[in-house]
Tab-separated table of C-alpha atoms and ligand atoms in Angstrom:
chain	number	residue	atom	x	y	z
A	22	MET	CA	36.860	-12.796	14.574
A	23	GLN	CA	39.062	-16.011	14.596
A	24	ASN	CA	36.304	-18.123	15.376
A	25	ILE	CA	33.649	-16.098	12.265
A	26	ILE	CA	36.931	-17.074	10.159
A	27	SER	CA	37.505	-20.723	11.293
A	28	GLY	CA	33.689	-21.074	10.726
A	29	LEU	CA	33.615	-20.167	7.666
A	30	ASN	CA	36.281	-22.332	6.178
A	31	GLN	CA	34.648	-25.249	7.803
A	32	ALA	CA	31.434	-24.635	6.193
A	33	HIS	CA	33.764	-24.036	2.594
A	34	GLU	CA	35.474	-27.719	3.955
A	35	ASN	CA	31.846	-29.665	3.445
A	36	ASP	CA	31.212	-28.349	-0.083
A	37	SER	CA	34.320	-29.322	-1.067
A	38	GLY	CA	34.739	-29.316	-4.923
A	39	GLU	CA	32.370	-26.466	-4.829
A	40	GLU	CA	33.405	-23.036	-5.301
A	41	ARG	CA	33.965	-20.543	-2.495
A	42	LYS	CA	30.808	-18.708	-1.337
A	43	LEU	CA	30.944	-15.077	-1.936
A	44	ILE	CA	29.002	-13.029	1.110
A	45	GLY	CA	25.988	-11.834	-0.302
A	46	ASP	CA	25.412	-13.498	-3.530
A	47	ARG	CA	22.651	-15.065	-2.156
A	48	GLY	CA	20.573	-11.842	-1.748
A	49	ASP	CA	18.443	-12.057	1.299
A	50	TYR	CA	15.647	-13.692	0.154
A	51	PHE	CA	16.556	-16.561	3.176
A	52	LEU	CA	17.031	-13.710	5.980
A	53	ASN	CA	13.415	-11.500	5.063
A	54	ARG	CA	11.766	-15.525	4.925
A	55	MET	CA	13.332	-15.794	8.554
A	56	GLN	CA	12.279	-12.567	9.758
A	57	GLY	CA	8.887	-12.561	7.677
A	58	GLU	CA	8.021	-16.847	9.736
A	59	THR	CA	9.560	-15.610	13.796
A	60	GLY	CA	8.505	-12.316	13.463
A	61	VAL	CA	12.521	-11.764	14.573
A	62	ASP	CA	14.933	-8.599	13.391
A	63	ILE	CA	17.779	-11.104	12.157
A	64	SER	CA	19.585	-7.958	10.743
A	65	ALA	CA	19.706	-6.611	13.967
A	66	CYS	CA	22.668	-9.175	15.481
A	67	TYR	CA	26.120	-7.583	15.242
A	68	GLN	CA	28.258	-10.669	16.033
A	69	CYS	CA	28.821	-10.045	19.607
A	70	GLU	CA	28.566	-13.549	20.755
A	71	ARG	CA	26.908	-12.944	23.708
A	72	CYS	CA	24.452	-16.207	23.081
A	73	THR	CA	27.411	-18.092	22.447
A	74	ASN	CA	28.854	-17.402	25.731
A	75	ALA	CA	25.523	-17.901	27.254
A	76	CYS	CA	25.288	-21.546	25.655
A	77	PRO	CA	25.637	-24.191	27.611
A	78	VAL	CA	26.386	-26.855	24.775
A	79	SER	CA	27.736	-23.836	22.398
A	80	HIS	CA	31.312	-26.469	22.732
A	81	PHE	CA	29.111	-29.251	21.321
A	82	MET	CA	27.728	-27.560	18.194
A	83	ASP	CA	29.650	-27.448	14.893
A	84	ILE	CA	28.259	-23.687	13.999
A	85	LYS	CA	28.276	-22.017	16.963
A	86	PRO	CA	24.930	-19.764	18.494
A	87	HIS	CA	25.995	-16.660	16.904
A	88	GLN	CA	27.716	-18.149	13.458
A	89	ALA	CA	24.603	-19.719	12.791
A	90	ILE	CA	22.944	-16.319	13.066
A	91	ARG	CA	25.393	-14.799	10.532
A	92	TYR	CA	24.670	-18.260	8.519
A	93	VAL	CA	20.875	-16.535	8.547
A	94	GLN	CA	21.504	-13.150	7.238
A	95	LEU	CA	23.811	-14.418	4.399
A	96	GLY	CA	21.086	-17.220	3.204
A	97	TRP	CA	23.776	-20.263	3.690
A	98	ARG	CA	20.666	-22.296	4.425
A	99	GLU	CA	21.560	-25.797	3.984
A	100	ASP	CA	24.416	-25.704	6.008
A	101	LEU	CA	22.380	-24.743	9.082
A	102	ILE	CA	19.883	-27.643	7.857
A	103	LYS	CA	23.092	-29.909	7.939
A	104	SER	CA	24.372	-28.934	11.348
A	105	SER	CA	24.279	-30.705	14.392
A	106	THR	CA	23.992	-27.227	15.907
A	107	ILE	CA	20.437	-27.194	15.263
A	108	TRP	CA	19.613	-30.348	16.987
A	109	ILE	CA	22.232	-30.140	19.920
A	110	CYS	CA	20.290	-26.915	21.089
A	111	LEU	CA	18.636	-27.236	24.501
A	112	SER	CA	15.586	-24.710	23.614
A	113	CYS	CA	17.469	-23.421	27.700
A	114	GLU	CA	16.792	-19.778	25.848
A	115	MET	CA	19.779	-18.736	27.669
A	116	CYS	CA	20.853	-16.927	24.207
A	117	THR	CA	17.407	-15.328	23.583
A	118	THR	CA	17.063	-13.719	27.379
A	119	TYR	CA	21.136	-12.394	27.213
A	120	CYS	CA	21.064	-11.024	23.451
A	121	PRO	CA	21.065	-7.253	23.616
A	122	TYR	CA	19.056	-6.613	20.667
A	123	GLU	CA	16.637	-9.327	21.284
A	124	VAL	CA	17.417	-11.661	18.098
A	125	GLU	CA	15.456	-14.352	19.600
A	126	VAL	CA	18.106	-17.135	18.887
A	127	ALA	CA	16.369	-20.081	20.323
A	128	GLU	CA	13.659	-19.471	18.660
A	129	ILE	CA	15.338	-19.400	15.609
A	130	PHE	CA	16.987	-22.111	15.795
A	131	ASN	CA	13.456	-23.869	16.909
A	132	HIS	CA	12.015	-22.623	13.088
A	133	LEU	CA	15.712	-23.944	11.254
A	134	ARG	CA	14.542	-27.887	13.122
A	135	ASN	CA	11.379	-27.560	11.470
A	136	MET	CA	12.655	-26.671	8.526
A	137	ALA	CA	15.104	-29.510	8.861
A	138	ALA	CA	12.037	-31.992	10.241
A	139	HIS	CA	10.612	-31.622	6.714
A	140	SER	CA	13.785	-31.470	4.579
A	141	SER	CA	14.993	-34.312	2.547
A	142	ILE	CA	18.467	-33.960	4.272
A	143	THR	CA	19.560	-36.327	6.599
A	144	PRO	CA	19.566	-34.531	9.976
A	145	LYS	CA	23.643	-34.981	11.599
A	146	GLU	CA	22.415	-35.456	15.123
A	147	LYS	CA	19.496	-38.576	13.922
A	148	SER	CA	19.171	-39.882	17.309
A	149	LEU	CA	18.152	-36.486	18.424
A	150	ALA	CA	16.147	-35.570	15.425
A	151	VAL	CA	14.288	-39.191	15.761
A	152	PHE	CA	13.528	-38.660	19.493
A	153	HIS	CA	11.439	-36.085	19.145
A	154	GLN	CA	9.582	-37.929	16.282
A	155	THR	CA	8.643	-40.770	18.196
A	156	PHE	CA	7.339	-38.066	20.747
A	157	LEU	CA	5.019	-36.914	18.278
A	158	GLU	CA	4.358	-40.351	17.151
A	159	VAL	CA	3.445	-41.479	20.816
A	160	LEU	CA	1.848	-38.235	21.605
A	161	GLN	CA	-0.890	-38.600	18.568
A	162	LYS	CA	-1.771	-42.405	18.977
A	163	SER	CA	-2.796	-41.377	23.111
A	164	GLY	CA	-2.978	-37.987	23.277
A	165	ARG	CA	-0.781	-37.787	26.341
A	166	VAL	CA	2.796	-39.062	26.728
A	167	ASN	CA	3.547	-43.082	28.458
A	168	GLU	CA	6.946	-42.040	29.579
A	169	PHE	CA	7.806	-46.326	28.814
A	170	ARG	CA	6.191	-46.632	25.734
A	171	LEU	CA	7.982	-43.253	24.192
A	172	MET	CA	11.351	-45.574	25.900
A	173	ASN	CA	10.103	-48.502	24.231
A	174	THR	CA	9.281	-46.858	20.686
A	175	TYR	CA	12.657	-45.166	20.573
A	176	TYR	CA	14.679	-47.899	21.287
A	177	LEU	CA	13.397	-50.310	18.607
A	178	LYS	CA	13.657	-47.774	15.884
A	179	PRO	CA	15.868	-49.893	13.589
A	180	ASP	CA	18.258	-46.883	13.534
A	181	ILE	CA	18.796	-45.983	17.846
A	182	LEU	CA	19.026	-49.722	18.202
A	183	HIS	CA	21.848	-50.391	15.863
A	184	GLU	CA	23.572	-47.038	17.374
A	185	ARG	CA	22.913	-48.872	21.148
A	186	ILE	CA	24.308	-52.212	19.736
A	187	LYS	CA	27.028	-50.653	17.817
A	188	ASN	CA	27.737	-48.231	20.869
A	189	LYS	CA	27.244	-51.289	23.613
A	190	THR	CA	24.856	-49.263	25.747
A	191	LEU	CA	22.171	-51.520	25.149
A	192	LYS	CA	22.662	-53.745	28.210
A	193	GLU	CA	22.565	-50.298	30.458
A	194	ASP	CA	19.743	-48.778	29.039
A	195	LEU	CA	17.921	-52.094	29.802
A	196	LEU	CA	18.817	-52.511	33.022
A	197	LEU	CA	18.213	-48.386	33.938
A	198	GLY	CA	14.781	-49.699	32.680
A	199	ILE	CA	14.347	-52.173	34.787
A	200	THR	CA	15.034	-50.379	37.662
A	201	LEU	CA	13.004	-47.623	36.673
A	202	LEU	CA	10.212	-50.106	36.384
A	203	ARG	CA	11.026	-51.582	39.983
A	204	LYS	CA	11.140	-48.434	41.848
A	205	GLY	CA	7.525	-47.587	39.792
A	206	ARG	CA	8.924	-44.621	37.840
A	207	LEU	CA	7.665	-46.482	34.886
A	208	LYS	CA	4.747	-47.702	34.283
A	209	LEU	CA	3.422	-49.536	31.863
A	210	PHE	CA	-0.473	-48.147	31.619
A	211	THR	CA	-1.473	-44.368	32.077
A	212	PRO	CA	-4.816	-43.215	30.982
A	213	LYS	CA	-5.179	-41.993	27.229
A	214	SER	CA	-6.844	-39.085	26.350
A	215	LYS	CA	-10.364	-39.120	25.229
A	216	ALA	CA	-9.220	-36.663	22.258
A	217	ILE	CA	-7.093	-38.943	20.560
A	218	LYS	CA	-9.755	-37.836	17.286
A	219	GLU	CA	-8.806	-34.748	17.336
A	220	ILE	CA	-4.970	-35.014	18.352
A	221	LYS	CA	-4.712	-37.431	15.736
A	222	ARG	CA	-6.650	-35.248	13.183
A	223	VAL	CA	-4.194	-32.060	13.689
A	224	TYR	CA	-1.619	-34.055	13.583
A	225	SER	CA	-2.294	-35.259	9.970
A	226	GLN	CA	-3.039	-31.901	9.153
A	227	THR	CA	0.241	-30.559	9.625
A	228	ARG	CA	1.733	-32.847	7.732
A	229	GLY	CA	0.389	-31.824	4.847
A	230	GLU	CA	-2.963	-33.976	4.748
A	231	ILE	CA	-6.432	-32.819	4.160
A	232	VAL	CA	-8.558	-34.323	6.628
B	26	MET	CA	-10.517	-21.456	46.058
B	27	ARG	CA	-10.419	-23.133	43.361
B	28	LEU	CA	-8.404	-23.630	40.321
B	29	SER	CA	-8.207	-25.685	37.660
B	30	PHE	CA	-4.928	-28.219	37.358
B	31	TYR	CA	-3.287	-29.099	34.387
B	32	PRO	CA	-0.748	-32.497	36.050
B	33	GLY	CA	0.910	-33.260	32.833
B	34	CYS	CA	2.024	-36.394	31.498
B	35	SER	CA	5.001	-36.507	33.787
B	36	LEU	CA	3.071	-36.603	36.671
B	37	GLU	CA	1.348	-39.754	35.916
B	38	GLY	CA	4.555	-41.925	35.297
B	39	MET	CA	7.945	-40.213	36.378
B	40	ALA	CA	7.078	-37.963	38.919
B	41	SER	CA	3.820	-39.599	40.292
B	42	ASP	CA	5.037	-38.734	44.069
B	43	TYR	CA	5.325	-35.478	42.803
B	44	ALA	CA	1.573	-35.707	42.305
B	45	ARG	CA	0.790	-37.577	45.428
B	46	SER	CA	3.014	-34.567	47.213
B	47	ILE	CA	1.051	-32.031	45.208
B	48	ASP	CA	-2.272	-33.235	46.302
B	49	ALA	CA	-0.915	-34.039	50.128
B	50	VAL	CA	-0.405	-30.167	49.949
B	51	PHE	CA	-3.064	-28.331	48.598
B	52	ARG	CA	-5.566	-30.290	50.564
B	53	ASN	CA	-3.839	-29.369	53.811
B	54	LEU	CA	-3.800	-25.134	52.040
B	55	GLY	CA	-7.886	-25.927	51.679
B	56	ILE	CA	-7.768	-25.045	47.901
B	57	ASP	CA	-9.132	-27.500	45.117
B	58	LEU	CA	-7.552	-28.065	42.793
B	59	VAL	CA	-9.769	-29.174	39.910
B	60	GLU	CA	-8.118	-31.512	36.956
B	61	ILE	CA	-8.918	-30.082	33.785
B	62	GLU	CA	-11.142	-33.186	32.060
B	63	ASP	CA	-9.467	-35.446	29.577
B	64	TRP	CA	-6.528	-33.065	29.340
B	65	SER	CA	-3.879	-33.994	26.704
B	66	CYS	CA	-0.214	-33.418	26.236
B	67	CYS	CA	1.280	-29.983	26.143
B	68	GLY	CA	3.734	-31.339	23.314
B	69	ALA	CA	6.936	-30.382	24.975
B	70	THR	CA	10.004	-30.008	23.114
B	71	ALA	CA	9.144	-32.171	20.656
B	72	ALA	CA	6.149	-30.614	19.201
B	73	HIS	CA	8.267	-27.542	19.040
B	74	SER	CA	10.851	-28.831	17.612
B	75	ILE	CA	8.959	-30.593	14.490
B	76	SER	CA	5.982	-28.688	13.784
B	77	GLN	CA	5.277	-25.566	15.744
B	78	THR	CA	1.737	-25.506	14.284
B	79	MET	CA	1.492	-28.501	16.730
B	80	SER	CA	3.256	-27.095	19.908
B	81	VAL	CA	0.534	-23.827	19.301
B	82	LEU	CA	-2.408	-26.166	19.355
B	83	LEU	CA	-1.779	-29.385	21.879
B	84	PRO	CA	-1.542	-26.364	24.754
B	85	ALA	CA	-4.265	-24.737	22.918
B	86	ARG	CA	-6.547	-27.494	23.411
B	87	ASN	CA	-6.014	-27.267	27.667
B	88	LEU	CA	-6.468	-23.910	27.269
B	89	ALA	CA	-9.602	-23.856	25.684
B	90	ALA	CA	-10.795	-26.468	28.427
B	91	ALA	CA	-9.472	-24.790	31.656
B	92	GLU	CA	-11.628	-21.407	29.915
B	93	LYS	CA	-15.090	-23.029	29.845
B	94	MET	CA	-14.052	-23.763	33.791
B	95	GLY	CA	-13.760	-20.338	34.020
B	96	LEU	CA	-11.305	-21.010	37.106
B	97	ASP	CA	-7.115	-19.402	36.717
B	98	LEU	CA	-5.048	-22.682	35.686
B	99	VAL	CA	-1.842	-23.944	37.704
B	100	SER	CA	0.902	-26.139	36.171
B	101	PRO	CA	3.255	-27.939	38.644
B	102	CYS	CA	5.687	-28.987	35.344
B	103	ALA	CA	7.592	-26.512	34.318
B	104	MET	CA	7.948	-27.601	30.729
B	105	CYS	CA	3.766	-27.447	30.391
B	106	PHE	CA	3.495	-23.879	32.129
B	107	ASN	CA	6.317	-23.025	29.445
B	108	ARG	CA	4.172	-24.095	26.730
B	109	LEU	CA	0.642	-23.021	27.822
B	110	ARG	CA	2.587	-19.713	28.256
B	111	PHE	CA	3.690	-20.027	24.841
B	112	SER	CA	0.614	-20.826	23.090
B	113	GLN	CA	-1.319	-18.264	24.486
B	114	ASN	CA	0.674	-15.487	23.224
B	115	MET	CA	0.715	-17.097	19.478
B	116	ILE	CA	-2.932	-17.638	20.297
B	117	LYS	CA	-3.531	-14.030	20.583
B	118	LYS	CA	-1.024	-13.340	17.312
B	119	LYS	CA	-3.731	-15.078	15.633
B	120	VAL	CA	-1.440	-16.770	13.098
B	121	PHE	CA	-2.545	-20.486	13.765
B	122	ASP	CA	-6.015	-21.549	13.031
B	123	ILE	CA	-7.342	-23.386	16.479
B	124	PRO	CA	-10.016	-25.791	16.280
B	125	TRP	CA	-11.277	-25.314	19.457
B	126	PRO	CA	-12.638	-21.940	20.846
B	127	VAL	CA	-10.411	-20.369	23.059
B	128	THR	CA	-9.384	-16.557	23.350
B	129	GLY	CA	-5.907	-17.042	25.622
B	130	ASN	CA	-7.020	-14.860	28.396
B	131	VAL	CA	-6.926	-17.628	31.622
B	132	ARG	CA	-4.654	-16.883	33.763
B	133	VAL	CA	-1.633	-19.372	33.937
B	134	HIS	CA	0.373	-19.780	36.414
B	135	ASP	CA	3.306	-22.076	37.723
B	136	MET	CA	2.875	-23.507	41.512
B	137	THR	CA	5.932	-22.077	42.853
B	138	ARG	CA	4.748	-18.838	41.717
B	139	PHE	CA	1.524	-19.383	43.035
B	140	LEU	CA	2.649	-20.772	46.750
B	141	ALA	CA	5.380	-18.361	47.095
B	142	GLU	CA	2.708	-15.436	46.535
B	143	PRO	CA	3.135	-13.105	50.184
B	144	PRO	CA	-0.820	-14.512	51.325
B	145	MET	CA	0.073	-18.450	50.299
B	146	ILE	CA	3.142	-18.290	52.320
B	147	LYS	CA	1.100	-16.604	55.705
B	148	SER	CA	-0.635	-19.960	54.813
B	149	ILE	CA	1.556	-22.800	54.726
B	150	LYS	CA	3.212	-20.776	57.974
B	151	GLU	CA	0.257	-21.283	59.488
B	152	ARG	CA	0.634	-24.950	58.474
B	153	ILE	CA	3.856	-25.974	59.867
B	154	LEU	CA	3.872	-28.708	62.637
B	155	ARG	CA	7.204	-29.974	62.116
B	156	PRO	CA	9.435	-27.152	60.896
B	157	LEU	CA	12.738	-28.195	58.659
B	158	ASN	CA	14.675	-27.099	60.793
B	159	GLY	CA	18.564	-27.348	60.213
B	160	LEU	CA	18.293	-28.666	56.715
B	161	ARG	CA	20.642	-26.886	54.279
B	162	VAL	CA	18.975	-26.915	50.736
B	163	VAL	CA	19.810	-25.030	47.430
B	164	CYS	CA	16.456	-24.527	45.435
B	165	TYR	CA	16.979	-25.482	41.359
B	166	TYR	CA	14.627	-23.955	39.173
B	167	GLY	CA	16.135	-24.950	35.626
B	168	CYS	CA	14.956	-22.997	32.007
B	169	GLN	CA	11.469	-23.581	31.533
B	170	MET	CA	9.657	-22.203	34.670
B	171	VAL	CA	11.714	-18.630	34.051
B	172	ARG	CA	12.710	-18.217	30.234
B	173	PRO	CA	12.687	-16.253	28.028
B	174	PRO	CA	11.470	-13.799	30.279
B	175	LYS	CA	9.043	-12.370	28.470
B	176	ILE	CA	6.730	-15.145	28.286
B	177	THR	CA	7.355	-16.210	31.898
B	178	GLY	CA	7.027	-13.371	33.393
B	179	TYR	CA	9.846	-13.709	35.611
B	180	THR	CA	11.664	-10.260	36.479
B	181	ASP	CA	14.083	-12.465	38.664
B	182	TYR	CA	14.986	-14.435	35.918
B	183	GLU	CA	18.536	-14.430	37.402
B	184	ASN	CA	18.319	-15.575	40.732
B	185	PRO	CA	14.567	-16.416	41.015
B	186	GLN	CA	12.997	-16.654	44.395
B	187	THR	CA	9.888	-18.695	44.835
B	188	ILE	CA	10.975	-21.781	45.502
B	189	ASP	CA	13.528	-20.658	48.083
B	190	ARG	CA	11.207	-18.385	49.400
B	191	ILE	CA	8.848	-21.727	50.132
B	192	ALA	CA	11.811	-24.081	51.887
B	193	ALA	CA	12.301	-21.160	53.629
B	194	ALA	CA	8.988	-20.659	55.361
B	195	ALA	CA	9.000	-24.387	55.016
B	196	GLY	CA	11.751	-23.771	57.810
B	197	ALA	CA	14.648	-25.020	55.617
B	198	GLN	CA	18.160	-23.228	55.477
B	199	VAL	CA	18.154	-22.032	52.486
B	200	ILE	CA	21.744	-21.463	50.594
B	201	ASP	CA	22.173	-19.358	47.988
B	202	TRP	CA	24.234	-20.307	45.051
B	203	SER	CA	24.664	-19.511	41.367
B	204	TYR	CA	23.300	-22.572	39.416
B	205	LYS	CA	19.622	-22.241	39.625
B	206	ALA	CA	18.665	-21.050	36.291
B	207	THR	CA	21.479	-23.337	34.820
B	208	CYS	CA	20.308	-25.696	31.774
B	209	CYS	CA	20.109	-29.279	33.312
B	210	GLY	CA	19.630	-30.787	29.838
B	211	ALA	CA	16.380	-31.925	30.000
B	212	SER	CA	15.745	-34.410	27.567
B	213	ILE	CA	19.260	-34.688	25.739
B	214	GLY	CA	20.903	-37.688	27.719
B	215	ILE	CA	18.819	-39.934	26.243
B	216	ALA	CA	19.985	-39.559	23.002
B	217	ARG	CA	23.456	-38.000	23.710
B	218	ARG	CA	23.956	-39.153	27.263
B	219	GLU	CA	27.687	-37.593	27.432
B	220	ILE	CA	25.842	-34.357	26.858
B	221	GLY	CA	23.303	-34.554	29.573
B	222	GLU	CA	25.459	-36.280	31.831
B	223	SER	CA	28.545	-33.384	32.047
B	224	LEU	CA	25.029	-30.449	32.558
B	225	THR	CA	23.554	-32.187	35.169
B	226	ARG	CA	26.636	-32.887	36.702
B	227	ARG	CA	28.046	-29.497	36.891
B	228	ILE	CA	24.748	-28.407	38.978
B	229	LEU	CA	25.190	-31.325	41.451
B	230	GLN	CA	28.399	-30.595	42.256
B	231	LYS	CA	27.705	-26.664	42.463
B	232	ALA	CA	25.413	-27.439	44.799
B	233	GLN	CA	27.147	-29.744	46.820
B	234	GLN	CA	29.635	-27.251	47.066
B	235	ALA	CA	27.460	-24.913	47.800
B	236	GLY	CA	26.832	-26.657	51.226
B	237	ALA	CA	23.531	-28.240	50.282
B	238	GLU	CA	22.409	-30.948	51.948
B	239	ALA	CA	19.530	-31.484	49.160
B	240	ILE	CA	18.399	-29.908	45.712
B	241	VAL	CA	14.412	-28.691	46.000
B	242	VAL	CA	13.225	-28.392	42.463
B	243	SER	CA	9.570	-28.421	40.879
B	244	CYS	CA	10.190	-29.746	37.460
B	245	PRO	CA	10.192	-33.550	36.982
B	246	LEU	CA	12.259	-33.650	34.155
B	247	CYS	CA	15.550	-31.747	36.663
B	248	GLN	CA	14.239	-34.059	39.506
B	249	SER	CA	14.880	-37.179	37.500
B	250	ASN	CA	17.642	-35.877	36.139
B	251	LEU	CA	19.041	-34.801	38.995
B	252	ASP	CA	18.484	-37.953	41.246
B	253	MET	CA	19.200	-40.579	38.420
B	254	ILE	CA	22.624	-39.259	37.485
B	255	GLN	CA	23.604	-40.354	41.755
B	256	LYS	CA	22.793	-43.521	40.674
B	257	ASP	CA	26.184	-45.076	40.038
B	258	ARG	CA	28.024	-43.261	42.641
B	259	SER	CA	28.072	-44.462	46.370
B	260	LYS	CA	30.594	-41.360	48.213
B	261	ARG	CA	27.861	-37.970	48.818
B	262	HIS	CA	24.697	-38.006	48.808
B	263	THR	CA	22.502	-35.440	47.308
B	264	PRO	CA	18.978	-35.767	47.865
B	265	VAL	CA	16.223	-34.005	45.471
B	266	PHE	CA	13.585	-32.968	46.626
B	267	TYR	CA	10.534	-31.767	44.874
B	268	PHE	CA	9.413	-28.579	46.490
B	269	THR	CA	5.804	-30.022	47.533
B	270	GLU	CA	7.813	-33.140	48.811
B	271	MET	CA	9.496	-30.491	51.392
B	272	LEU	CA	6.214	-28.483	52.291
B	273	ARG	CA	4.207	-31.913	52.896
B	274	LEU	CA	6.866	-33.077	55.532
B	275	SER	CA	6.894	-29.759	57.137
B	276	PHE	CA	3.082	-30.074	57.300
B	277	GLU	CA	3.119	-33.420	58.373
B	278	GLU	CA	3.710	-34.815	62.420
B	279	HIS	CA	4.683	-37.903	61.112
B	280	GLY	CA	6.357	-38.242	57.904
B	281	ASP	CA	6.439	-41.448	56.305
B	282	PRO	CA	9.862	-42.849	54.649
B	283	LYS	CA	7.128	-44.605	51.346
B	284	TRP	CA	6.372	-41.770	50.212
B	285	PHE	CA	10.259	-41.306	48.961
B	286	LYS	CA	10.253	-44.804	47.620
B	287	MET	CA	10.940	-43.782	43.728
B	288	HIS	CA	13.780	-42.024	44.906
B	289	PHE	CA	17.005	-43.086	43.701
B	290	THR	CA	19.194	-41.633	46.082
B	291	ASP	CA	17.559	-41.787	49.542
B	292	PRO	CA	16.309	-38.761	51.439
B	293	VAL	CA	15.336	-41.158	54.630
B	294	PRO	CA	19.129	-41.570	56.127
B	295	LEU	CA	19.566	-37.715	55.939
B	296	LEU	CA	16.082	-36.975	57.262
B	297	ARG	CA	16.390	-39.557	59.624
B	298	ALA	CA	19.686	-38.121	60.885
B	299	LYS	CA	18.375	-34.321	61.110
B	300	GLY	CA	14.835	-35.633	63.320
B	301	LEU	CA	12.461	-35.067	60.220
B	302	LEU	CA	11.526	-38.454	60.308
B	303	SER	CA	10.799	-41.149	62.830
C	1	SF4	S1	23.524	-11.843	21.347
C	1	SF4	FE1	22.115	-11.575	19.595
C	1	SF4	S2	23.467	-9.754	19.116
C	1	SF4	FE2	25.116	-10.839	20.083
C	1	SF4	S3	25.778	-12.224	18.591
C	1	SF4	FE3	24.078	-13.185	19.649
C	1	SF4	S4	22.436	-13.272	18.227
C	1	SF4	FE4	24.051	-11.429	17.431
C	2	SF4	S1	18.531	-22.795	23.558
C	2	SF4	FE1	20.181	-23.837	22.077
C	2	SF4	S2	20.911	-22.161	21.064
C	2	SF4	FE2	20.580	-20.935	23.132
C	2	SF4	S3	21.724	-21.172	25.117
C	2	SF4	FE3	20.496	-22.353	25.141
C	2	SF4	S4	20.887	-24.793	23.969
C	2	SF4	FE4	22.014	-22.847	23.209
């Protein structure tokens, strides 16, 4: 209980100056929407915290998994979209596997990540969000993902490059890259899939383009 | 016997040694792996995270191709296996418009489970020329192969046994331990190194505490995480093998140190000490 309360207080600090959010003041529009889209009975969660206890990275999250489920029930959408939680989540599925009520926590987080990726809010864990984005970018260009191209494209993203220079990790990354190349683990060229056109088309469609 | 084979992107790059060992093992077992023609990436966690539609459609394209071949599908990569199964599940719900004709009915096996079936274990045992006697190993499964059980079909997801059975059949001494299915951090280390390393390091430590001389895995990402985290320390080497590398070693009279040249943690000294490599 202590955890839940401190979690809630944190959320209030975030929207400083704003009025205190009352429980239930948003109705259950967001909850219903999430339940409808994921097919998960989110109302069933009774805050046993098993998901959080099973989660290997909960201590890196600002909103713990069980709290996040409560947030969904309360309709606190933007707190979730702004959280580090949704990006830190590894999709390891421990939470889903051990929830006594079959609340598919990992699937809910995944859905929230999808929402966040299509929202105007800058992700709190930008480096993680950009990694996923880069992966898809490389994928739609060649139908398969060449790890060398993936890493290159990722490190050359302005935000990432800037962050690496600031943290002084760029040299280390470069050295690792060279070792991997030398060991034959990174390949400069790998076959492309001939289906690039089909895949590009799907990629554009999912981004709302009419093709 | 013929199977359709979906290698996945890693097997052309980071895990091309895995691909070579699979090839050798299946050749020896007399099973024909027919690569799905012009397969494409399954989308991994990225598609799932950013666009659920892509995460259903990308594997669906490969499933459609496998259905056309009319063969069961086998996947060596835990992530691909999970994504293929997930996609099948969603295809059957009929909420996504898939541009390829696909029913989702093809049987998708993960490679370890396929080889751990009793008849396969029997045929593995028949082919062993050099049992891995005295090699103490732990088997590590990670997440995607076993969880969520509704998708993967594993009933023993807390204590999976497939790689254990295969390693035991190859003659290794398999040690029981508690971290078989704990997450290694997957690709999080690329963007957030400290998180990735904290998870991987714990698994490595637990494996060593259990008394393992080597770790046996089936997932390319688990292999590179567990292997590469050992690149900077010098004290204790715990090589990380793909399970097919172990099999290959036991299938052939004379192993070749070259098979392991992509490993960060060189397994050759350990194998020589055990008399498993000349
Ligand atoms: S394990 Fe399930 S019921 Fe328990 S807190 Fe988590 S989501 Fe709620
Ligand atoms: S799937 Fe995400 S939230 Fe669930 S246990 Fe794994 S890391 Fe934690």
